[in-house]
Amino acid sequence: MTGKQECTFDPKGRLIVPAKYREELGAQFYITPGLDGCLSVYPAAKWETMMEKIAAAPRAVARKARYMLANTVTCEPDKQGRISVPQELRDLAHLSGRVMFVGQFDYAELWDLETFQAEEQAGLDAAYLEDLYEELQL
């Protein structure tokens, strides 16, 4: 998954998942607390792989995953492509009103619009991009 698309929560806490991402995420996907203050959105196959790794992990690692798993929701978009994101998850990522869906290779992220825009500006800095290309040996 790549790209980004702005979306808006309705007053009932529903969000229309952009068609491009709906197609790539599939009929059922998972939303969980993510890194850097966003929510991560995983297609079922990726989520199953992650769960297998957690199940096989040492007990101490599995304990660390407890709160992430406790705050994960399964989503199945309705006919209009809408999903409900629980208030607790929206609060965790400071999501209300305008948000940004962002592709991240094999999953997506859901960001507060202003937070993402600030992060994006830093990530598009020439020195930052040069470091990235160097680290990836591109």
GROMACS .gro file of C-alpha atoms in nm:
model
  138
    1MET     CA    1   0.000   0.000   0.000
    2THR     CA    2   0.124   0.343  -0.088
    3GLY     CA    3  -0.009   0.694  -0.108
    4LYS     CA    4  -0.225   0.897   0.124
    5GLN     CA    5  -0.582   1.017   0.129
    6GLU     CA    6  -0.765   1.257   0.355
    7CYS     CA    7  -1.088   1.132   0.516
    8THR     CA    8  -1.337   1.266   0.767
    9PHE     CA    9  -1.506   1.105   1.068
   10ASP     CA   10  -1.880   1.163   1.080
   11PRO     CA   11  -2.051   1.262   1.408
   12LYS     CA   12  -2.114   0.893   1.489
   13GLY     CA   13  -1.742   0.808   1.474
   14ARG     CA   14  -1.764   0.639   1.134
   15LEU     CA   15  -1.508   0.676   0.862
   16ILE     CA   16  -1.538   0.594   0.494
   17VAL     CA   17  -1.229   0.390   0.408
   18PRO     CA   18  -1.098   0.513   0.072
   19ALA     CA   19  -1.182   0.264  -0.206
   20LYS     CA   20  -0.815   0.211  -0.290
   21TYR     CA   21  -0.737   0.099   0.066
   22ARG     CA   22  -1.061  -0.098   0.103
   23GLU     CA   23  -0.959  -0.307  -0.196
   24GLU     CA   24  -0.611  -0.371  -0.058
   25LEU     CA   25  -0.724  -0.432   0.302
   26GLY     CA   26  -0.998  -0.676   0.205
   27ALA     CA   27  -1.341  -0.750   0.348
   28GLN     CA   28  -1.207  -0.780   0.704
   29PHE     CA   29  -0.913  -0.600   0.861
   30TYR     CA   30  -0.779  -0.496   1.200
   31ILE     CA   31  -0.713  -0.158   1.359
   32THR     CA   32  -0.469  -0.142   1.648
   33PRO     CA   33  -0.257   0.118   1.828
   34GLY     CA   34   0.038   0.202   1.606
   35LEU     CA   35   0.374   0.368   1.635
   36ASP     CA   36   0.432   0.741   1.668
   37GLY     CA   37   0.077   0.822   1.778
   38CYS     CA   38  -0.122   0.679   1.488
   39LEU     CA   39  -0.342   0.373   1.441
   40SER     CA   40  -0.221   0.080   1.231
   41VAL     CA   41  -0.461  -0.088   0.990
   42TYR     CA   42  -0.371  -0.447   0.894
   43PRO     CA   43  -0.521  -0.676   0.629
   44ALA     CA   44  -0.629  -1.014   0.772
   45ALA     CA   45  -0.333  -1.209   0.628
   46LYS     CA   46  -0.076  -0.970   0.777
   47TRP     CA   47  -0.260  -0.972   1.110
   48GLU     CA   48  -0.264  -1.353   1.120
   49THR     CA   49   0.112  -1.359   1.060
   50MET     CA   50   0.162  -1.113   1.344
   51MET     CA   51  -0.057  -1.322   1.577
   52GLU     CA   52   0.144  -1.634   1.495
   53LYS     CA   53   0.464  -1.451   1.589
   54ILE     CA   54   0.313  -1.330   1.915
   55ALA     CA   55   0.185  -1.680   1.997
   56ALA     CA   56   0.534  -1.823   1.940
   57ALA     CA   57   0.713  -1.545   2.130
   58PRO     CA   58   0.857  -1.581   2.478
   59ARG     CA   59   0.613  -1.498   2.757
   60ALA     CA   60   0.776  -1.159   2.829
   61VAL     CA   61   0.722  -1.049   2.467
   62ALA     CA   62   0.363  -1.175   2.467
   63ARG     CA   63   0.298  -0.970   2.782
   64LYS     CA   64   0.414  -0.658   2.600
   65ALA     CA   65   0.159  -0.730   2.326
   66ARG     CA   66  -0.128  -0.760   2.576
   67TYR     CA   67  -0.240  -0.396   2.563
   68MET     CA   68  -0.204  -0.368   2.188
   69LEU     CA   69  -0.424  -0.675   2.146
   70ALA     CA   70  -0.675  -0.554   2.405
   71ASN     CA   71  -0.720  -0.237   2.202
   72THR     CA   72  -0.750  -0.398   1.859
   73VAL     CA   73  -1.079  -0.402   1.670
   74THR     CA   74  -1.193  -0.613   1.376
   75CYS     CA   75  -1.347  -0.407   1.097
   76GLU     CA   76  -1.580  -0.503   0.816
   77PRO     CA   77  -1.683  -0.203   0.606
   78ASP     CA   78  -2.055  -0.162   0.540
   79LYS     CA   79  -2.196  -0.121   0.186
   80GLN     CA   80  -2.089   0.245   0.182
   81GLY     CA   81  -1.734   0.150   0.288
   82ARG     CA   82  -1.778   0.290   0.640
   83ILE     CA   83  -1.622   0.152   0.955
   84SER     CA   84  -1.671   0.249   1.319
   85VAL     CA   85  -1.357   0.327   1.514
   86PRO     CA   86  -1.415   0.308   1.890
   87GLN     CA   87  -1.376   0.631   2.085
   88GLU     CA   88  -1.089   0.484   2.290
   89LEU     CA   89  -0.882   0.426   1.976
   90ARG     CA   90  -0.972   0.765   1.833
   91ASP     CA   91  -0.866   0.927   2.161
   92LEU     CA   92  -0.541   0.731   2.167
   93ALA     CA   93  -0.439   0.868   1.826
   94HIS     CA   94  -0.608   1.209   1.877
   95LEU     CA   95  -0.841   1.143   1.583
   96SER     CA   96  -1.144   1.361   1.525
   97GLY     CA   97  -1.280   1.520   1.215
   98ARG     CA   98  -1.018   1.520   0.940
   99VAL     CA   99  -0.769   1.232   0.929
  100MET     CA  100  -0.519   1.090   0.682
  101PHE     CA  101  -0.509   0.730   0.557
  102VAL     CA  102  -0.146   0.650   0.471
  103GLY     CA  103  -0.014   0.343   0.288
  104GLN     CA  104   0.284   0.169   0.450
  105PHE     CA  105   0.380  -0.117   0.216
  106ASP     CA  106   0.179  -0.410   0.359
  107TYR     CA  107  -0.048  -0.217   0.597
  108ALA     CA  108  -0.188   0.134   0.640
  109GLU     CA  109  -0.183   0.398   0.909
  110LEU     CA  110  -0.456   0.632   1.026
  111TRP     CA  111  -0.328   0.972   1.142
  112ASP     CA  112  -0.466   1.293   1.280
  113LEU     CA  113  -0.440   1.521   0.975
  114GLU     CA  114  -0.238   1.800   1.138
  115THR     CA  115  -0.002   1.557   1.312
  116PHE     CA  116   0.063   1.374   0.986
  117GLN     CA  117   0.126   1.695   0.795
  118ALA     CA  118   0.386   1.802   1.052
  119GLU     CA  119   0.554   1.459   1.043
  120GLU     CA  120   0.545   1.460   0.664
  121GLN     CA  121   0.722   1.796   0.643
  122ALA     CA  122   1.009   1.657   0.853
  123GLY     CA  123   1.017   1.339   0.643
  124LEU     CA  124   1.044   1.532   0.316
  125ASP     CA  125   1.348   1.728   0.432
  126ALA     CA  126   1.636   1.677   0.185
  127ALA     CA  127   1.883   1.558   0.453
  128TYR     CA  128   1.626   1.316   0.595
  129LEU     CA  129   1.557   1.169   0.251
  130GLU     CA  130   1.928   1.143   0.178
  131ASP     CA  131   1.976   0.945   0.501
  132LEU     CA  132   1.683   0.721   0.412
  133TYR     CA  133   1.818   0.639   0.067
  134GLU     CA  134   2.160   0.572   0.216
  135GLU     CA  135   2.021   0.344   0.489
  136LEU     CA  136   1.820   0.149   0.229
  137GLN     CA  137   2.118   0.144  -0.008
  138LEU     CA  138   1.910   0.285  -0.294
   0.00000   0.00000   0.00000
